[in-house]
Amino acid sequence: MKKMLFIFNPHAGKAKIKTSLAGIIDTFNKGGYEVVTYASQYPMHAKELTLQAEDKYDAIVCCGGDGTLNETVTGIMELNHKPYLGYIPAGSTNDFAASIGLPKDMIRCAKKILSGKAFDCDIGKFNDRYFTYVAAFGAFTEVPYITSQQSKNVFGHQAYVLEAVKQMNNIKSSHMVFRYEDKVIEDDFLFGMISNATSIGGFKGLPGKNVELNDGRFEVMLVRDTKNPLDFPAILTSIFLRNPDPKYIHTFKTSRVEIVSSEPVNWVLDGEFGGNCSKVEIEICHKAISILL
């Protein structure tokens, strides 16, 4: 039999995996896999388990939210021989799952992993760390990792909205310089994201048009500070209508970008705290991981 490491977050998405766990393992067993199962116990535990899996498994499957996926991907990226990756979404938002078209039903998703083909997906590198689909800074990006797990279990996606309302008075800009290819952009920015996804924060189409997850390029969106709070409605409208106004917003595609800020800036990687940095190098790892879809 083939061997599979199955890692799940027992608290993700209102702990809904509890009702599907036996069915998931049964599906994998019937599909010809000997399954070794772990419940993640603390932050970065999924990465630790993945790093211990060197040359032991044909596939590693994780079940949880975007944070659990990030930990697993980070572990796989540090392995010399990378096994296939499977993902069963169980979080509150599941942006990456939406981007690659995974079903929300867990048993159905397990069956798709067994019957699907491998998709070679790009992965982002942020200094010496990795991210699956987005690195972001600025307004509201702290919301995912400061929202308590208890609130997410009770309110689901609405927990992020409630936390965002609390942060309205704390919005401030950062002076930053972006260098990519032969271009330079310098300004005061309220928000920015470097992404490889079709869905961000539960909003499909937010990163832009013609997004491909294995084309070797990021989609970049930068929102500059207008100094006038009355401009916010116009900015948000242009973003959510997928027609960013160049008066407020820079958009471009690139495989690598260097970012320098006058003061350290908090970054978020796949919805988790990514560090407080004044200098960042972000590059794409082209077709770095094979995901079973």
PDB file of C-alpha atoms in Angstrom:
ATOM      1  CA  MET A   1       0.000   0.000   0.000  1.00  0.00           C
ATOM      2  CA  LYS A   2       1.003   3.596  -0.570  1.00  0.00           C
ATOM      3  CA  LYS A   3       1.645   5.647   2.562  1.00  0.00           C
ATOM      4  CA  MET A   4      -0.022   8.934   3.496  1.00  0.00           C
ATOM      5  CA  LEU A   5       0.575  11.399   6.320  1.00  0.00           C
ATOM      6  CA  PHE A   6      -2.726  13.048   7.250  1.00  0.00           C
ATOM      7  CA  ILE A   7      -2.525  16.176   9.443  1.00  0.00           C
ATOM      8  CA  PHE A   8      -5.651  17.951  10.624  1.00  0.00           C
ATOM      9  CA  ASN A   9      -6.427  20.980  12.763  1.00  0.00           C
ATOM     10  CA  PRO A  10      -9.143  19.849  15.206  1.00  0.00           C
ATOM     11  CA  HIS A  11     -10.253  23.447  15.888  1.00  0.00           C
ATOM     12  CA  ALA A  12     -10.498  24.842  12.353  1.00  0.00           C
ATOM     13  CA  GLY A  13     -13.827  26.054  10.975  1.00  0.00           C
ATOM     14  CA  LYS A  14     -16.038  25.395  14.000  1.00  0.00           C
ATOM     15  CA  ALA A  15     -14.267  22.026  14.478  1.00  0.00           C
ATOM     16  CA  LYS A  16     -16.391  20.535  11.701  1.00  0.00           C
ATOM     17  CA  ILE A  17     -13.807  17.870  10.839  1.00  0.00           C
ATOM     18  CA  LYS A  18     -14.925  15.885  13.885  1.00  0.00           C
ATOM     19  CA  THR A  19     -17.997  14.653  12.033  1.00  0.00           C
ATOM     20  CA  SER A  20     -16.035  13.695   8.899  1.00  0.00           C
ATOM     21  CA  LEU A  21     -12.735  12.343  10.226  1.00  0.00           C
ATOM     22  CA  ALA A  22     -13.671   8.653  10.165  1.00  0.00           C
ATOM     23  CA  GLY A  23     -15.139   8.995   6.664  1.00  0.00           C
ATOM     24  CA  ILE A  24     -12.020  10.739   5.364  1.00  0.00           C
ATOM     25  CA  ILE A  25      -9.665   8.055   6.663  1.00  0.00           C
ATOM     26  CA  ASP A  26     -11.974   5.294   5.389  1.00  0.00           C
ATOM     27  CA  THR A  27     -11.959   6.930   1.938  1.00  0.00           C
ATOM     28  CA  PHE A  28      -8.156   7.026   1.863  1.00  0.00           C
ATOM     29  CA  ASN A  29      -7.878   3.419   3.085  1.00  0.00           C
ATOM     30  CA  LYS A  30     -10.240   2.230   0.362  1.00  0.00           C
ATOM     31  CA  GLY A  31      -8.158   4.200  -2.119  1.00  0.00           C
ATOM     32  CA  GLY A  32      -5.090   2.140  -1.306  1.00  0.00           C
ATOM     33  CA  TYR A  33      -3.356   4.275   1.319  1.00  0.00           C
ATOM     34  CA  GLU A  34      -1.971   3.318   4.697  1.00  0.00           C
ATOM     35  CA  VAL A  35      -2.764   6.487   6.661  1.00  0.00           C
ATOM     36  CA  VAL A  36      -0.799   7.889   9.600  1.00  0.00           C
ATOM     37  CA  THR A  37      -2.921  10.561  11.290  1.00  0.00           C
ATOM     38  CA  TYR A  38      -1.976  13.452  13.566  1.00  0.00           C
ATOM     39  CA  ALA A  39      -4.025  16.256  15.096  1.00  0.00           C
ATOM     40  CA  SER A  40      -1.951  19.450  15.199  1.00  0.00           C
ATOM     41  CA  GLN A  41      -1.491  20.625  18.782  1.00  0.00           C
ATOM     42  CA  TYR A  42       0.129  24.066  18.550  1.00  0.00           C
ATOM     43  CA  PRO A  43       1.332  26.663  16.019  1.00  0.00           C
ATOM     44  CA  MET A  44       3.818  25.261  13.466  1.00  0.00           C
ATOM     45  CA  HIS A  45       3.139  21.677  14.601  1.00  0.00           C
ATOM     46  CA  ALA A  46       2.030  20.788  11.059  1.00  0.00           C
ATOM     47  CA  LYS A  47       5.382  22.010   9.754  1.00  0.00           C
ATOM     48  CA  GLU A  48       7.248  19.908  12.315  1.00  0.00           C
ATOM     49  CA  LEU A  49       5.285  16.799  11.387  1.00  0.00           C
ATOM     50  CA  THR A  50       5.924  17.431   7.695  1.00  0.00           C
ATOM     51  CA  LEU A  51       9.667  17.861   8.207  1.00  0.00           C
ATOM     52  CA  GLN A  52       9.765  14.508  10.008  1.00  0.00           C
ATOM     53  CA  ALA A  53       8.150  12.869   6.960  1.00  0.00           C
ATOM     54  CA  GLU A  54      11.229  12.941   4.708  1.00  0.00           C
ATOM     55  CA  ASP A  55      11.110   9.918   2.340  1.00  0.00           C
ATOM     56  CA  LYS A  56       8.417   8.196   4.449  1.00  0.00           C
ATOM     57  CA  TYR A  57       5.223   9.025   2.551  1.00  0.00           C
ATOM     58  CA  ASP A  58       3.912   9.131  -0.994  1.00  0.00           C
ATOM     59  CA  ALA A  59       1.525  11.960  -0.101  1.00  0.00           C
ATOM     60  CA  ILE A  60       0.905  14.435   2.696  1.00  0.00           C
ATOM     61  CA  VAL A  61      -2.664  15.628   3.167  1.00  0.00           C
ATOM     62  CA  CYS A  62      -3.601  18.460   5.509  1.00  0.00           C
ATOM     63  CA  CYS A  63      -7.060  19.457   6.688  1.00  0.00           C
ATOM     64  CA  GLY A  64      -7.677  22.866   8.244  1.00  0.00           C
ATOM     65  CA  GLY A  65      -7.657  26.515   7.317  1.00  0.00           C
ATOM     66  CA  ASP A  66      -5.160  28.544   5.321  1.00  0.00           C
ATOM     67  CA  GLY A  67      -2.794  28.617   8.312  1.00  0.00           C
ATOM     68  CA  THR A  68      -2.611  24.817   8.492  1.00  0.00           C
ATOM     69  CA  LEU A  69      -1.989  24.695   4.757  1.00  0.00           C
ATOM     70  CA  ASN A  70       0.774  27.293   5.072  1.00  0.00           C
ATOM     71  CA  GLU A  71       2.548  25.271   7.766  1.00  0.00           C
ATOM     72  CA  THR A  72       2.357  22.087   5.702  1.00  0.00           C
ATOM     73  CA  VAL A  73       3.544  23.779   2.514  1.00  0.00           C
ATOM     74  CA  THR A  74       6.416  25.408   4.408  1.00  0.00           C
ATOM     75  CA  GLY A  75       7.502  21.989   5.657  1.00  0.00           C
ATOM     76  CA  ILE A  76       7.299  20.420   2.197  1.00  0.00           C
ATOM     77  CA  MET A  77       9.334  23.260   0.677  1.00  0.00           C
ATOM     78  CA  GLU A  78      12.182  22.410   3.057  1.00  0.00           C
ATOM     79  CA  LEU A  79      12.231  18.709   2.142  1.00  0.00           C
ATOM     80  CA  ASN A  80      14.782  17.376  -0.328  1.00  0.00           C
ATOM     81  CA  HIS A  81      12.222  15.055  -1.931  1.00  0.00           C
ATOM     82  CA  LYS A  82       8.775  16.590  -2.035  1.00  0.00           C
ATOM     83  CA  PRO A  83       5.761  14.240  -1.799  1.00  0.00           C
ATOM     84  CA  TYR A  84       2.411  15.048  -3.367  1.00  0.00           C
ATOM     85  CA  LEU A  85       0.254  17.458  -1.357  1.00  0.00           C
ATOM     86  CA  GLY A  86      -3.462  17.055  -0.749  1.00  0.00           C
ATOM     87  CA  TYR A  87      -5.650  19.654   0.935  1.00  0.00           C
ATOM     88  CA  ILE A  88      -9.081  19.352   2.537  1.00  0.00           C
ATOM     89  CA  PRO A  89     -10.326  22.849   3.450  1.00  0.00           C
ATOM     90  CA  ALA A  90     -11.885  23.226   6.901  1.00  0.00           C
ATOM     91  CA  GLY A  91     -11.262  26.852   7.878  1.00  0.00           C
ATOM     92  CA  SER A  92     -13.494  29.911   8.023  1.00  0.00           C
ATOM     93  CA  THR A  93     -12.438  31.408   4.678  1.00  0.00           C
ATOM     94  CA  ASN A  94     -10.294  28.910   2.705  1.00  0.00           C
ATOM     95  CA  ASP A  95      -9.032  31.294   0.032  1.00  0.00           C
ATOM     96  CA  PHE A  96      -6.583  28.881  -1.530  1.00  0.00           C
ATOM     97  CA  ALA A  97      -9.206  26.137  -1.765  1.00  0.00           C
ATOM     98  CA  ALA A  98     -11.496  28.566  -3.592  1.00  0.00           C
ATOM     99  CA  SER A  99      -8.678  29.500  -5.959  1.00  0.00           C
ATOM    100  CA  ILE A 100      -8.033  25.913  -7.039  1.00  0.00           C
ATOM    101  CA  GLY A 101     -11.693  24.867  -7.041  1.00  0.00           C
ATOM    102  CA  LEU A 102     -11.779  22.371  -4.182  1.00  0.00           C
ATOM    103  CA  PRO A 103     -15.233  21.211  -3.007  1.00  0.00           C
ATOM    104  CA  LYS A 104     -16.382  22.234   0.476  1.00  0.00           C
ATOM    105  CA  ASP A 105     -17.660  18.748   1.336  1.00  0.00           C
ATOM    106  CA  MET A 106     -14.759  16.971   3.061  1.00  0.00           C
ATOM    107  CA  ILE A 107     -15.514  13.407   1.946  1.00  0.00           C
ATOM    108  CA  ARG A 108     -15.984  14.564  -1.626  1.00  0.00           C
ATOM    109  CA  CYS A 109     -12.696  16.444  -1.391  1.00  0.00           C
ATOM    110  CA  ALA A 110     -10.913  13.289  -0.145  1.00  0.00           C
ATOM    111  CA  LYS A 111     -12.271  11.382  -3.143  1.00  0.00           C
ATOM    112  CA  LYS A 112     -11.032  14.133  -5.459  1.00  0.00           C
ATOM    113  CA  ILE A 113      -7.539  13.760  -3.984  1.00  0.00           C
ATOM    114  CA  LEU A 114      -7.602  10.044  -4.817  1.00  0.00           C
ATOM    115  CA  SER A 115      -8.916  10.426  -8.353  1.00  0.00           C
ATOM    116  CA  GLY A 116      -7.381  13.749  -9.337  1.00  0.00           C
ATOM    117  CA  LYS A 117      -4.233  14.687 -11.192  1.00  0.00           C
ATOM    118  CA  ALA A 118      -1.184  16.499  -9.856  1.00  0.00           C
ATOM    119  CA  PHE A 119      -1.145  20.260 -10.426  1.00  0.00           C
ATOM    120  CA  ASP A 120       2.273  21.931 -10.209  1.00  0.00           C
ATOM    121  CA  CYS A 121       1.624  25.134  -8.262  1.00  0.00           C
ATOM    122  CA  ASP A 122       3.768  28.219  -7.703  1.00  0.00           C
ATOM    123  CA  ILE A 123       4.735  29.034  -4.108  1.00  0.00           C
ATOM    124  CA  GLY A 124       5.874  32.405  -2.751  1.00  0.00           C
ATOM    125  CA  LYS A 125       9.071  33.014  -0.815  1.00  0.00           C
ATOM    126  CA  PHE A 126       9.138  35.909   1.652  1.00  0.00           C
ATOM    127  CA  ASN A 127      12.750  36.480   2.788  1.00  0.00           C
ATOM    128  CA  ASP A 128      13.478  33.064   4.344  1.00  0.00           C
ATOM    129  CA  ARG A 129       9.825  32.028   4.762  1.00  0.00           C
ATOM    130  CA  TYR A 130       7.189  30.670   2.382  1.00  0.00           C
ATOM    131  CA  PHE A 131       3.567  31.503   1.645  1.00  0.00           C
ATOM    132  CA  THR A 132       0.971  29.661  -0.389  1.00  0.00           C
ATOM    133  CA  TYR A 133      -1.124  32.446  -1.848  1.00  0.00           C
ATOM    134  CA  VAL A 134      -0.662  35.933  -0.324  1.00  0.00           C
ATOM    135  CA  ALA A 135       1.736  38.254   1.489  1.00  0.00           C
ATOM    136  CA  ALA A 136       0.064  41.478   2.598  1.00  0.00           C
ATOM    137  CA  PHE A 137       0.560  44.579   4.745  1.00  0.00           C
ATOM    138  CA  GLY A 138      -1.459  47.521   5.957  1.00  0.00           C
ATOM    139  CA  ALA A 139      -5.121  48.193   6.664  1.00  0.00           C
ATOM    140  CA  PHE A 140      -7.054  45.216   8.043  1.00  0.00           C
ATOM    141  CA  THR A 141      -4.362  42.633   7.241  1.00  0.00           C
ATOM    142  CA  GLU A 142      -3.858  41.988  10.949  1.00  0.00           C
ATOM    143  CA  VAL A 143      -7.504  40.995  11.328  1.00  0.00           C
ATOM    144  CA  PRO A 144      -7.100  37.263  10.494  1.00  0.00           C
ATOM    145  CA  TYR A 145      -4.446  36.539  13.113  1.00  0.00           C
ATOM    146  CA  ILE A 146      -5.815  38.721  15.934  1.00  0.00           C
ATOM    147  CA  THR A 147      -9.342  37.300  15.581  1.00  0.00           C
ATOM    148  CA  SER A 148      -9.702  34.634  18.255  1.00  0.00           C
ATOM    149  CA  GLN A 149     -10.307  31.015  17.303  1.00  0.00           C
ATOM    150  CA  GLN A 150     -13.339  31.032  19.611  1.00  0.00           C
ATOM    151  CA  SER A 151     -14.889  33.951  17.676  1.00  0.00           C
ATOM    152  CA  LYS A 152     -14.205  32.226  14.356  1.00  0.00           C
ATOM    153  CA  ASN A 153     -15.843  29.042  15.671  1.00  0.00           C
ATOM    154  CA  VAL A 154     -18.933  30.961  16.769  1.00  0.00           C
ATOM    155  CA  PHE A 155     -19.344  33.523  13.969  1.00  0.00           C
ATOM    156  CA  GLY A 156     -17.397  31.989  11.066  1.00  0.00           C
ATOM    157  CA  HIS A 157     -16.368  34.493   8.375  1.00  0.00           C
ATOM    158  CA  GLN A 158     -18.344  37.270  10.124  1.00  0.00           C
ATOM    159  CA  ALA A 159     -15.789  37.186  12.955  1.00  0.00           C
ATOM    160  CA  TYR A 160     -13.284  38.853  10.611  1.00  0.00           C
ATOM    161  CA  VAL A 161     -15.780  41.597   9.731  1.00  0.00           C
ATOM    162  CA  LEU A 162     -16.453  42.335  13.400  1.00  0.00           C
ATOM    163  CA  GLU A 163     -12.734  42.573  14.137  1.00  0.00           C
ATOM    164  CA  ALA A 164     -12.191  44.830  11.096  1.00  0.00           C
ATOM    165  CA  VAL A 165     -14.758  47.319  12.425  1.00  0.00           C
ATOM    166  CA  LYS A 166     -12.730  47.583  15.644  1.00  0.00           C
ATOM    167  CA  GLN A 167      -9.610  48.465  13.638  1.00  0.00           C
ATOM    168  CA  MET A 168     -11.115  51.410  11.711  1.00  0.00           C
ATOM    169  CA  ASN A 169      -9.481  54.037  13.929  1.00  0.00           C
ATOM    170  CA  ASN A 170      -6.031  52.429  13.728  1.00  0.00           C
ATOM    171  CA  ILE A 171      -5.464  52.748   9.984  1.00  0.00           C
ATOM    172  CA  LYS A 172      -2.180  54.434   9.060  1.00  0.00           C
ATOM    173  CA  SER A 173       0.044  54.514   6.002  1.00  0.00           C
ATOM    174  CA  SER A 174       3.671  53.442   5.525  1.00  0.00           C
ATOM    175  CA  HIS A 175       6.232  55.061   3.235  1.00  0.00           C
ATOM    176  CA  MET A 176       7.582  52.288   1.021  1.00  0.00           C
ATOM    177  CA  VAL A 177       9.686  51.745  -2.100  1.00  0.00           C
ATOM    178  CA  PHE A 178       8.885  48.843  -4.463  1.00  0.00           C
ATOM    179  CA  ARG A 179      11.494  47.721  -7.011  1.00  0.00           C
ATOM    180  CA  TYR A 180      10.576  45.139  -9.647  1.00  0.00           C
ATOM    181  CA  GLU A 181      12.096  44.413 -13.039  1.00  0.00           C
ATOM    182  CA  ASP A 182      13.343  47.866 -14.162  1.00  0.00           C
ATOM    183  CA  LYS A 183      10.644  49.875 -12.353  1.00  0.00           C
ATOM    184  CA  VAL A 184      10.425  51.743  -9.033  1.00  0.00           C
ATOM    185  CA  ILE A 185       7.276  52.815  -7.160  1.00  0.00           C
ATOM    186  CA  GLU A 186       7.608  55.046  -4.082  1.00  0.00           C
ATOM    187  CA  ASP A 187       4.692  56.419  -2.072  1.00  0.00           C
ATOM    188  CA  ASP A 188       2.754  56.271   1.204  1.00  0.00           C
ATOM    189  CA  PHE A 189       0.643  53.110   1.155  1.00  0.00           C
ATOM    190  CA  LEU A 190      -2.380  52.059   3.195  1.00  0.00           C
ATOM    191  CA  PHE A 191      -2.475  48.496   1.965  1.00  0.00           C
ATOM    192  CA  GLY A 192      -0.663  46.114  -0.328  1.00  0.00           C
ATOM    193  CA  MET A 193      -0.774  42.475  -1.334  1.00  0.00           C
ATOM    194  CA  ILE A 194       1.435  40.222  -3.392  1.00  0.00           C
ATOM    195  CA  SER A 195      -0.723  37.240  -4.273  1.00  0.00           C
ATOM    196  CA  ASN A 196      -1.037  34.043  -6.263  1.00  0.00           C
ATOM    197  CA  ALA A 197      -4.764  33.390  -5.896  1.00  0.00           C
ATOM    198  CA  THR A 198      -8.163  34.214  -7.353  1.00  0.00           C
ATOM    199  CA  SER A 199      -9.759  34.731  -3.915  1.00  0.00           C
ATOM    200  CA  ILE A 200      -8.521  36.867  -1.012  1.00  0.00           C
ATOM    201  CA  GLY A 201     -10.397  37.296   2.265  1.00  0.00           C
ATOM    202  CA  GLY A 202     -13.310  35.364   0.816  1.00  0.00           C
ATOM    203  CA  PHE A 203     -13.690  37.792  -2.117  1.00  0.00           C
ATOM    204  CA  LYS A 204     -13.321  36.146  -5.517  1.00  0.00           C
ATOM    205  CA  GLY A 205     -11.651  38.160  -8.235  1.00  0.00           C
ATOM    206  CA  LEU A 206     -10.014  40.592  -5.799  1.00  0.00           C
ATOM    207  CA  PRO A 207      -6.410  39.993  -7.004  1.00  0.00           C
ATOM    208  CA  GLY A 208      -7.320  40.906 -10.584  1.00  0.00           C
ATOM    209  CA  LYS A 209      -8.064  39.328 -13.932  1.00  0.00           C
ATOM    210  CA  ASN A 210      -6.413  36.452 -15.794  1.00  0.00           C
ATOM    211  CA  VAL A 211      -4.837  34.938 -12.686  1.00  0.00           C
ATOM    212  CA  GLU A 212      -2.914  31.685 -13.208  1.00  0.00           C
ATOM    213  CA  LEU A 213      -1.452  29.803 -10.241  1.00  0.00           C
ATOM    214  CA  ASN A 214       1.483  28.347 -12.166  1.00  0.00           C
ATOM    215  CA  ASP A 215       2.531  31.124 -14.559  1.00  0.00           C
ATOM    216  CA  GLY A 216       5.564  32.174 -12.507  1.00  0.00           C
ATOM    217  CA  ARG A 217       4.151  35.599 -11.642  1.00  0.00           C
ATOM    218  CA  PHE A 218       2.473  37.301  -8.699  1.00  0.00           C
ATOM    219  CA  GLU A 219      -0.431  39.735  -8.912  1.00  0.00           C
ATOM    220  CA  VAL A 220       0.461  42.892  -6.955  1.00  0.00           C
ATOM    221  CA  MET A 221      -1.990  45.503  -5.684  1.00  0.00           C
ATOM    222  CA  LEU A 222      -0.879  48.630  -3.780  1.00  0.00           C
ATOM    223  CA  VAL A 223      -3.324  51.182  -2.347  1.00  0.00           C
ATOM    224  CA  ARG A 224      -1.776  54.566  -1.701  1.00  0.00           C
ATOM    225  CA  ASP A 225      -2.737  56.953   1.093  1.00  0.00           C
ATOM    226  CA  THR A 226      -5.068  59.655  -0.197  1.00  0.00           C
ATOM    227  CA  LYS A 227      -4.887  61.701   3.037  1.00  0.00           C
ATOM    228  CA  ASN A 228      -8.645  62.106   2.728  1.00  0.00           C
ATOM    229  CA  PRO A 229     -10.930  59.573   4.474  1.00  0.00           C
ATOM    230  CA  LEU A 230     -13.751  60.593   2.122  1.00  0.00           C
ATOM    231  CA  ASP A 231     -11.876  58.814  -0.686  1.00  0.00           C
ATOM    232  CA  PHE A 232     -12.235  55.402   0.997  1.00  0.00           C
ATOM    233  CA  PRO A 233     -15.646  54.556  -0.512  1.00  0.00           C
ATOM    234  CA  ALA A 234     -14.359  55.250  -4.024  1.00  0.00           C
ATOM    235  CA  ILE A 235     -11.249  53.144  -3.418  1.00  0.00           C
ATOM    236  CA  LEU A 236     -13.179  50.187  -2.026  1.00  0.00           C
ATOM    237  CA  THR A 237     -15.743  50.374  -4.798  1.00  0.00           C
ATOM    238  CA  SER A 238     -13.079  50.305  -7.498  1.00  0.00           C
ATOM    239  CA  ILE A 239     -11.395  47.293  -5.867  1.00  0.00           C
ATOM    240  CA  PHE A 240     -14.512  45.198  -5.361  1.00  0.00           C
ATOM    241  CA  LEU A 241     -15.805  46.002  -8.831  1.00  0.00           C
ATOM    242  CA  ARG A 242     -12.486  44.577 -10.095  1.00  0.00           C
ATOM    243  CA  ASN A 243     -11.645  47.847 -11.808  1.00  0.00           C
ATOM    244  CA  PRO A 244      -8.876  49.434  -9.686  1.00  0.00           C
ATOM    245  CA  ASP A 245      -8.697  53.191 -10.167  1.00  0.00           C
ATOM    246  CA  PRO A 246      -5.070  54.110 -11.068  1.00  0.00           C
ATOM    247  CA  LYS A 247      -5.601  57.372  -9.215  1.00  0.00           C
ATOM    248  CA  TYR A 248      -5.492  55.392  -5.974  1.00  0.00           C
ATOM    249  CA  ILE A 249      -4.175  51.940  -6.842  1.00  0.00           C
ATOM    250  CA  HIS A 250      -1.085  50.455  -8.480  1.00  0.00           C
ATOM    251  CA  THR A 251      -1.417  46.981 -10.007  1.00  0.00           C
ATOM    252  CA  PHE A 252       1.201  44.910 -11.814  1.00  0.00           C
ATOM    253  CA  LYS A 253       2.522  41.374 -12.268  1.00  0.00           C
ATOM    254  CA  THR A 254       6.035  40.232 -11.434  1.00  0.00           C
ATOM    255  CA  SER A 255       8.069  37.211 -10.388  1.00  0.00           C
ATOM    256  CA  ARG A 256      10.167  39.144  -7.892  1.00  0.00           C
ATOM    257  CA  VAL A 257       9.908  42.384  -5.924  1.00  0.00           C
ATOM    258  CA  GLU A 258      12.121  44.151  -3.380  1.00  0.00           C
ATOM    259  CA  ILE A 259      10.420  46.343  -0.780  1.00  0.00           C
ATOM    260  CA  VAL A 260      11.996  48.858   1.576  1.00  0.00           C
ATOM    261  CA  SER A 261      10.023  50.859   4.151  1.00  0.00           C
ATOM    262  CA  SER A 262      11.097  53.835   6.240  1.00  0.00           C
ATOM    263  CA  GLU A 263       9.873  52.013   9.365  1.00  0.00           C
ATOM    264  CA  PRO A 264       9.251  48.310  10.079  1.00  0.00           C
ATOM    265  CA  VAL A 265       5.917  47.129   8.682  1.00  0.00           C
ATOM    266  CA  ASN A 266       3.777  44.236   9.906  1.00  0.00           C
ATOM    267  CA  TRP A 267       3.268  41.579   7.242  1.00  0.00           C
ATOM    268  CA  VAL A 268       0.714  38.798   7.030  1.00  0.00           C
ATOM    269  CA  LEU A 269       1.415  35.525   5.200  1.00  0.00           C
ATOM    270  CA  ASP A 270      -1.650  33.429   4.334  1.00  0.00           C
ATOM    271  CA  GLY A 271      -3.608  35.049   7.158  1.00  0.00           C
ATOM    272  CA  GLU A 272      -0.897  34.498   9.805  1.00  0.00           C
ATOM    273  CA  PHE A 273       1.599  36.977  11.253  1.00  0.00           C
ATOM    274  CA  GLY A 274       4.632  37.092   8.960  1.00  0.00           C
ATOM    275  CA  GLY A 275       6.944  39.424  10.838  1.00  0.00           C
ATOM    276  CA  ASN A 276       7.774  43.093  11.337  1.00  0.00           C
ATOM    277  CA  CYS A 277      10.151  44.059   8.516  1.00  0.00           C
ATOM    278  CA  SER A 278      11.689  47.160   6.950  1.00  0.00           C
ATOM    279  CA  LYS A 279      13.271  45.235   4.055  1.00  0.00           C
ATOM    280  CA  VAL A 280      11.593  42.391   2.196  1.00  0.00           C
ATOM    281  CA  GLU A 281      12.463  40.293  -0.837  1.00  0.00           C
ATOM    282  CA  ILE A 282       9.586  38.336  -2.342  1.00  0.00           C
ATOM    283  CA  GLU A 283      10.065  35.887  -5.180  1.00  0.00           C
ATOM    284  CA  ILE A 284       8.079  33.123  -6.780  1.00  0.00           C
ATOM    285  CA  CYS A 285       9.115  29.473  -6.681  1.00  0.00           C
ATOM    286  CA  HIS A 286       7.811  28.302 -10.037  1.00  0.00           C
ATOM    287  CA  LYS A 287       5.797  25.049  -9.990  1.00  0.00           C
ATOM    288  CA  ALA A 288       7.366  24.182  -6.645  1.00  0.00           C
ATOM    289  CA  ILE A 289       4.719  21.809  -5.234  1.00  0.00           C
ATOM    290  CA  SER A 290       2.499  19.169  -6.832  1.00  0.00           C
ATOM    291  CA  ILE A 291      -1.056  19.366  -5.455  1.00  0.00           C
ATOM    292  CA  LEU A 292      -3.520  16.536  -5.996  1.00  0.00           C
ATOM    293  CA  LEU A 293      -6.728  18.034  -7.429  1.00  0.00           C
TER     294      LEU A 293
END
